[in-house]
mmCIF file of C-alpha atoms in Angstrom:
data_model
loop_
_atom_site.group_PDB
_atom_site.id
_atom_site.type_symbol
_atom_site.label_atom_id
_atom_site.label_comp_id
_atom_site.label_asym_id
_atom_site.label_seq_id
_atom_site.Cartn_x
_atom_site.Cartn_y
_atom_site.Cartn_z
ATOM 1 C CA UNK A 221 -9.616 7.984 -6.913
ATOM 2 C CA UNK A 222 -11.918 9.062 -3.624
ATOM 3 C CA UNK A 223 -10.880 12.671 -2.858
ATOM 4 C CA UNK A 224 -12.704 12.000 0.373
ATOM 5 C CA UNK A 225 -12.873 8.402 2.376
ATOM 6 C CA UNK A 226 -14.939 7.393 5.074
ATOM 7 C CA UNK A 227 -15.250 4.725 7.434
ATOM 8 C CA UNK A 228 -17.140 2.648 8.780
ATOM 9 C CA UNK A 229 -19.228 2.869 5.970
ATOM 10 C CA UNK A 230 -22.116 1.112 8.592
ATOM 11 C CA UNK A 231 -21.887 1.227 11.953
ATOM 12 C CA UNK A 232 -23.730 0.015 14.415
ATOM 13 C CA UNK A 233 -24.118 0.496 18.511
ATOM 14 C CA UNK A 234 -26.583 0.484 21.244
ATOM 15 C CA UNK A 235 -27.751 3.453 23.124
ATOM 16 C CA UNK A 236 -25.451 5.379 25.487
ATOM 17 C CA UNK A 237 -22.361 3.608 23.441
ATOM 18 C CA UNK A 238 -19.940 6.437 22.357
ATOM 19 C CA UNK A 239 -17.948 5.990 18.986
ATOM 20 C CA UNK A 240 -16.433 7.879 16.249
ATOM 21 C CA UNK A 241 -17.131 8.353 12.654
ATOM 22 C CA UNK A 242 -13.884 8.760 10.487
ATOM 23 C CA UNK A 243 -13.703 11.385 7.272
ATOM 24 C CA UNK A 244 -10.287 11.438 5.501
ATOM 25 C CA UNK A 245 -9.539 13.825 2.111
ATOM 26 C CA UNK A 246 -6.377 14.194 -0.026
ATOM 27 C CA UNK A 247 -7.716 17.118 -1.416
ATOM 28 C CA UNK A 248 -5.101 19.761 -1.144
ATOM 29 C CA UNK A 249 -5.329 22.945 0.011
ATOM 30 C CA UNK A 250 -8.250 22.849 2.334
ATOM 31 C CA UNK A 251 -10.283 25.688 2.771
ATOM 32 C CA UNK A 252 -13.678 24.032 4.556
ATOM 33 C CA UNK A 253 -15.183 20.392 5.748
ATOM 34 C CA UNK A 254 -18.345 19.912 6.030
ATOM 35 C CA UNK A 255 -20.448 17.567 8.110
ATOM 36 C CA UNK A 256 -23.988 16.448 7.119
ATOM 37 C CA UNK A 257 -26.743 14.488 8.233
ATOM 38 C CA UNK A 258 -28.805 12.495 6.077
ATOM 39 C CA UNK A 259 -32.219 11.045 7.001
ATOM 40 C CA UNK A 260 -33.832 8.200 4.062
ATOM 41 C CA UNK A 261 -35.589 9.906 1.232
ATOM 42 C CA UNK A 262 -34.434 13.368 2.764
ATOM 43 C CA UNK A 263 -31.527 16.007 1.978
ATOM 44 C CA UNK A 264 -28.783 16.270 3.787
ATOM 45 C CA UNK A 265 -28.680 18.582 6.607
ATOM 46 C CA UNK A 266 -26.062 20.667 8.106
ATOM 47 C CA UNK A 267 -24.161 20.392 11.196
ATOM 48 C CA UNK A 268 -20.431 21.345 11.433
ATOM 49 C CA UNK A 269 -18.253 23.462 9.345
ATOM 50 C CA UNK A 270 -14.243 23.036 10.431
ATOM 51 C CA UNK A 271 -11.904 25.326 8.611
ATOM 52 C CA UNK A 272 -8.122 24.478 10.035
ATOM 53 C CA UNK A 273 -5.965 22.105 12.056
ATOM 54 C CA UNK A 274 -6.907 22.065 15.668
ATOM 55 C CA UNK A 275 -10.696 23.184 14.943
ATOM 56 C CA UNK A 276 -13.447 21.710 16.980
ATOM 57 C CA UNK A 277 -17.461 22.201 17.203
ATOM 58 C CA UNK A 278 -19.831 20.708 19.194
ATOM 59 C CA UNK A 279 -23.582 20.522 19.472
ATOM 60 C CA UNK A 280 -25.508 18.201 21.783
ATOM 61 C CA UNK A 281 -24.144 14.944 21.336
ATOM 62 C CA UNK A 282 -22.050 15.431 18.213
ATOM 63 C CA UNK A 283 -18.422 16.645 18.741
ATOM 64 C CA UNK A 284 -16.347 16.953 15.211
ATOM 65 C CA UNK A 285 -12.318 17.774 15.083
ATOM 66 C CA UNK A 286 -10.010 17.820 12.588
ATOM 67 C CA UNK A 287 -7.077 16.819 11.945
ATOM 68 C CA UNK A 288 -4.316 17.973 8.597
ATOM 69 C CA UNK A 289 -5.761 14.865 6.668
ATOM 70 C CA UNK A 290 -9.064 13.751 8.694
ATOM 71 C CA UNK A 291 -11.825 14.486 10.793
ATOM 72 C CA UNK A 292 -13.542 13.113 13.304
ATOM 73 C CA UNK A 293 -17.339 13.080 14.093
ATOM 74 C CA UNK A 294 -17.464 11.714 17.541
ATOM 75 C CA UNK A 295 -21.158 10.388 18.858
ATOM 76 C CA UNK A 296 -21.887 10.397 22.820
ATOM 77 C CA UNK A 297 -23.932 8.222 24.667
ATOM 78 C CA UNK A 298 -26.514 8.136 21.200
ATOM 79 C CA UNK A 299 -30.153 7.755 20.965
ATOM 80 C CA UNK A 300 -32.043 5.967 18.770
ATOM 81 C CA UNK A 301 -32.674 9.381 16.602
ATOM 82 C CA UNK A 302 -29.270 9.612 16.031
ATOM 83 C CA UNK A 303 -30.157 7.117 13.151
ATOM 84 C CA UNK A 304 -29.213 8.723 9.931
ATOM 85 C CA UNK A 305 -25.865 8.684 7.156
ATOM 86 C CA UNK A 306 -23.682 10.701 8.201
ATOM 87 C CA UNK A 307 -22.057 12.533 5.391
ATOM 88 C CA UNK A 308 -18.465 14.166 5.312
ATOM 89 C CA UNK A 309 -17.596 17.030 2.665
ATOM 90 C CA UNK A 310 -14.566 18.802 1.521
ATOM 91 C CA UNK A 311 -13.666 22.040 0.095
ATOM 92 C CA UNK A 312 -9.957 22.299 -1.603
ATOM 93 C CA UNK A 313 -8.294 21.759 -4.506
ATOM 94 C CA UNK A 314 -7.210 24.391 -7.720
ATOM 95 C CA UNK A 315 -11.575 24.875 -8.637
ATOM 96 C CA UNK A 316 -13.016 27.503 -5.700
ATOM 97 C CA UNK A 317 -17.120 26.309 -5.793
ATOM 98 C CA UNK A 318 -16.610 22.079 -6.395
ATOM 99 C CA UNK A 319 -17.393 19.995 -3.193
ATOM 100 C CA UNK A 320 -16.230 16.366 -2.833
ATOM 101 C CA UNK A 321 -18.621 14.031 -0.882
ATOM 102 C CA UNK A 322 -17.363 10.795 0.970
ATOM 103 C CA UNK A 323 -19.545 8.417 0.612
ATOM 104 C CA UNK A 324 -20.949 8.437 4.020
ATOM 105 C CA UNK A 325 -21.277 6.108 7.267
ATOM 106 C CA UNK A 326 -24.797 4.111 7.853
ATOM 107 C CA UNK A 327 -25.333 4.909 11.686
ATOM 108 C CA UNK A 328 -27.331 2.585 13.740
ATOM 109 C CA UNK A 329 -28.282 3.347 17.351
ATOM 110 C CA UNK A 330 -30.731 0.578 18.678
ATOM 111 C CA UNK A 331 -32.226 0.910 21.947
ATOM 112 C CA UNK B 166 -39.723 29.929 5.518
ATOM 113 C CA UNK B 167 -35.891 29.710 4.568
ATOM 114 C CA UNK B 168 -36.075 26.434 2.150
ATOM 115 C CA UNK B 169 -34.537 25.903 -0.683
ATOM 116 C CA UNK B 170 -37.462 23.810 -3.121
ATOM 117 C CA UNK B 171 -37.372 21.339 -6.100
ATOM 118 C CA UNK B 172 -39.821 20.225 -8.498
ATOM 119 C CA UNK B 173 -41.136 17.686 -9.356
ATOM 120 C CA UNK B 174 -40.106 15.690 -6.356
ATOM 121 C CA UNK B 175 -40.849 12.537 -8.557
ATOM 122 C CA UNK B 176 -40.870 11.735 -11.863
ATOM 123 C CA UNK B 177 -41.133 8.709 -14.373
ATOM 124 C CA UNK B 178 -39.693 9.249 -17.711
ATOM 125 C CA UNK B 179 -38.632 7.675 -21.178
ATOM 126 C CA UNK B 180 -35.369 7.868 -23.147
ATOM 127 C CA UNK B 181 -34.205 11.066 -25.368
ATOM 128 C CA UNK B 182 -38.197 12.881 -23.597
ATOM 129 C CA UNK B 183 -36.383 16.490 -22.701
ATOM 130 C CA UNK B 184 -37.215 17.404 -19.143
ATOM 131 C CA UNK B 185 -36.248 20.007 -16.586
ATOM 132 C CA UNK B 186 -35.878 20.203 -12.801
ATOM 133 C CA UNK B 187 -36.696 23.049 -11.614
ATOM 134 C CA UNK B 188 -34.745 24.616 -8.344
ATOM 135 C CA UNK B 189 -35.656 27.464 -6.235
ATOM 136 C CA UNK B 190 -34.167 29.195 -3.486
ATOM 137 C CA UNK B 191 -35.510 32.276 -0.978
ATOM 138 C CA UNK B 192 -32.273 33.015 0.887
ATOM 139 C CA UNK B 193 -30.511 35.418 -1.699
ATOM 140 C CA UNK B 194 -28.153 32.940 -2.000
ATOM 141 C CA UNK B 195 -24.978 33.688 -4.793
ATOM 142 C CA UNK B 196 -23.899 29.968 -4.840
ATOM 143 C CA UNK B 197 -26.177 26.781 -5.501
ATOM 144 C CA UNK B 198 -25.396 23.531 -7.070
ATOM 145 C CA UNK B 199 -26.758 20.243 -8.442
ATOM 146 C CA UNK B 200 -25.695 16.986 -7.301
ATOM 147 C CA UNK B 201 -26.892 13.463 -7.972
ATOM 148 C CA UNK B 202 -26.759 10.590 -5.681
ATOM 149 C CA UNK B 203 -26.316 6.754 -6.671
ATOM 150 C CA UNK B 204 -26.452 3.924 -3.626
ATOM 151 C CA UNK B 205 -22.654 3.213 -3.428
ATOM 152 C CA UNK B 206 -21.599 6.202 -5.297
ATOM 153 C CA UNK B 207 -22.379 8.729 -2.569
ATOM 154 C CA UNK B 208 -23.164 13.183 -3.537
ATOM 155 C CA UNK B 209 -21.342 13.742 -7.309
ATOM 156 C CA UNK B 210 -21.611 17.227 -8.053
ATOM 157 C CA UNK B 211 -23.081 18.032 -11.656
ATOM 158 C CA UNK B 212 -22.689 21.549 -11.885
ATOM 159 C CA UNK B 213 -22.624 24.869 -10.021
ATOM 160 C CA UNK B 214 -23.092 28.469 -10.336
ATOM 161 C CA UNK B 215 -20.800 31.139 -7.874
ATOM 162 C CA UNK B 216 -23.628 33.834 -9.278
ATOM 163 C CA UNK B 217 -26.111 34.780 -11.611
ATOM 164 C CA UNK B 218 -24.574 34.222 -15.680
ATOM 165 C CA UNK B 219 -21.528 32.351 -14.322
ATOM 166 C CA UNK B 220 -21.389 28.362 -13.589
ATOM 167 C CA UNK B 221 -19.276 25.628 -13.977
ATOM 168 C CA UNK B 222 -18.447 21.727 -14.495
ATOM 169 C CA UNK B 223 -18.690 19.663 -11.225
ATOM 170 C CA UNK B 224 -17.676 16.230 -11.261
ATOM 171 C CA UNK B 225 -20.822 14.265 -13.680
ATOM 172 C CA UNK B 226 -21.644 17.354 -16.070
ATOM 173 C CA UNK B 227 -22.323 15.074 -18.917
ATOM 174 C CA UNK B 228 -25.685 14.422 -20.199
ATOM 175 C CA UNK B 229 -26.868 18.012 -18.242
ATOM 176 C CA UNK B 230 -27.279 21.454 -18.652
ATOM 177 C CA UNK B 231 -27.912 24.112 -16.517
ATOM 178 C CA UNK B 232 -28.806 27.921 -16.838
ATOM 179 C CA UNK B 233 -28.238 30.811 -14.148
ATOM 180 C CA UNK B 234 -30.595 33.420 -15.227
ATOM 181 C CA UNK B 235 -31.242 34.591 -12.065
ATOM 182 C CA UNK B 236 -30.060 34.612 -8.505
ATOM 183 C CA UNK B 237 -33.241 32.840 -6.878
ATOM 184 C CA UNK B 238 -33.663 29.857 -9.669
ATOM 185 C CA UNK B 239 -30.998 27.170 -10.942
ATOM 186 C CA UNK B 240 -32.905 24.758 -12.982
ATOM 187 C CA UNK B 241 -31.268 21.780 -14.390
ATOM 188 C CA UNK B 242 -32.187 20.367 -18.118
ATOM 189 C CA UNK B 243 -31.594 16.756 -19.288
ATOM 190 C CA UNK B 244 -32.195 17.322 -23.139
ATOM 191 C CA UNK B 245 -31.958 13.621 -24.089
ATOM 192 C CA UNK B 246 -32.409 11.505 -20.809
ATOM 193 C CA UNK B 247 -31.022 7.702 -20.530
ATOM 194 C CA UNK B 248 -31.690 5.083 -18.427
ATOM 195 C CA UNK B 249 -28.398 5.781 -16.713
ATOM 196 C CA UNK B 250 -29.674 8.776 -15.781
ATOM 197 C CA UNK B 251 -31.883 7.331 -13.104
ATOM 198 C CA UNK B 252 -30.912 8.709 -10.069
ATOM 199 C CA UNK B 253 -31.673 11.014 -6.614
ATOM 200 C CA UNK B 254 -30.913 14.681 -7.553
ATOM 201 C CA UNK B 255 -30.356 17.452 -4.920
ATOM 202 C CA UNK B 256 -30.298 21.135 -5.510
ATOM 203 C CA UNK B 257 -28.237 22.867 -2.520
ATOM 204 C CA UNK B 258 -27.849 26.607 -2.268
ATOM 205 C CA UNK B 259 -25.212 28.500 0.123
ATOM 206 C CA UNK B 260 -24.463 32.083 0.939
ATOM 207 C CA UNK B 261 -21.268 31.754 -1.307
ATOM 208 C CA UNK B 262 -19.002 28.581 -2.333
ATOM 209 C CA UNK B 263 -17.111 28.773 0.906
ATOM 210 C CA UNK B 264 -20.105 28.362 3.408
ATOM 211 C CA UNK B 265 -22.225 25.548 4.080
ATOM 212 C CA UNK B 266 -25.126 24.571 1.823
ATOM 213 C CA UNK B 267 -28.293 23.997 2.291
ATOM 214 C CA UNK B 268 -29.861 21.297 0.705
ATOM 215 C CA UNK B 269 -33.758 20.995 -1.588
ATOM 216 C CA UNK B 270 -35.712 17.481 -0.979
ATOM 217 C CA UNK B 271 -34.600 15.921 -3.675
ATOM 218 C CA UNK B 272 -36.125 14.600 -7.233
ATOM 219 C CA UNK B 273 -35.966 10.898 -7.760
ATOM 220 C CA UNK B 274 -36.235 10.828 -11.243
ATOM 221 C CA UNK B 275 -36.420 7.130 -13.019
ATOM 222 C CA UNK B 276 -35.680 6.878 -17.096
ATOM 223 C CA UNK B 277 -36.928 3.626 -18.881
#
């Protein structure tokens, strides 16, 4: 069973149209998530660490909150280089040091 | 440079042929980890390491071993590969378990 669901797992829009990417866990006891960004062939890179109910962080065009049992990455008004997987993580559970990876969300941003 | 570096980045192997990925990181990191990813399957951790001597069973340890000898290096060792070892492997290192990682290039490592 997924610790750690997300959805869409593709997406597609066209620039300037604003969505959201959904991460959900059952992982109890949640002590970080973890957003990523994954380019093809490349590792994923970091962007937004959320530690409790309420949190948010921003950075250009990327806005993640979250929620007792999901997060949100929200995408405004993308580009074209917004392209990538976008990967959720979660930190929880009775083992301190394991991380459980959703499976990610394909994003497409055509022009 | 802050990186965190893996090698080899590819590499084309046959069954039971012992190999090693090496893993190497500059940040003085205390926590780094091995993960493997499969198209559909998404990041499964293999194993991690909260310090040097200590490490631990993530969710694919079978078929791997690791070794923490040191702070800066976490290689992984496949003593017998199979073919279902064929796969994308990341090394990631963070400041400790509870902050985010930082991830190597990757190894894209094919068994036949």
């Amino acid at each position: 069973e997924d610790q750690v669901t997300q959805s869409p797992e593709a997406l597609r829009l066209q620039e300037g149209e604003s969505s959201s990417l959904n991460c959900s866990y059952t992982v109890s006891g949640l002590r970080g998530l973890f957003w990523y960004r994954q380019d093809p062939g490349k590792g994923p890179e970091f962007l937004f660490t959320l530690y409790s109910a309420g949190e948010e962080k921003e950075k250009e065009r990327l806005k993640a909150t979250l929620t007792k049992k999901e997060s949100f990455l929200h995408i405004t008004a993308p580009k074209p280089e917004d392209s990538a997987t976008y990967l959720c993580a979660v930190q929880g559970g009775s083992t301190l040091g394991r991380l459980y990876f959703g499976r990610g969300t394909q994003l497409t941003v055509w022009p | 440079e802050a990186q965190v570096t893996q090698n080899p980045r590819y590499l084309i192997t046959v069954t039971g042929k012992k190999l090693t990925v090496t893993c190497s990181q500059n940040m003085n990191h205390e926590y780094m980890s091995w993960y493997r990813q499969d198209p559909g399957l998404g990041l499964r951790q293999i194993y991690y390491s909260m310090n040097v001597e200590v490490t631990d069973k993530g969710d694919v340890p079978e078929g791997y071993k690791v070794s923490r000898k040191e702070k800066r290096n976490f290689p992984l060792i496949l003593e017998s590969p199979s073919p279902n070892q064929t796969s994308l492997y990341f090394c990631a290192s963070s400041r400790d378990h509870s902050y985010e990682q930082y991830f190597g290039p990757g190894t894209r490592l094919t068994v036949t």
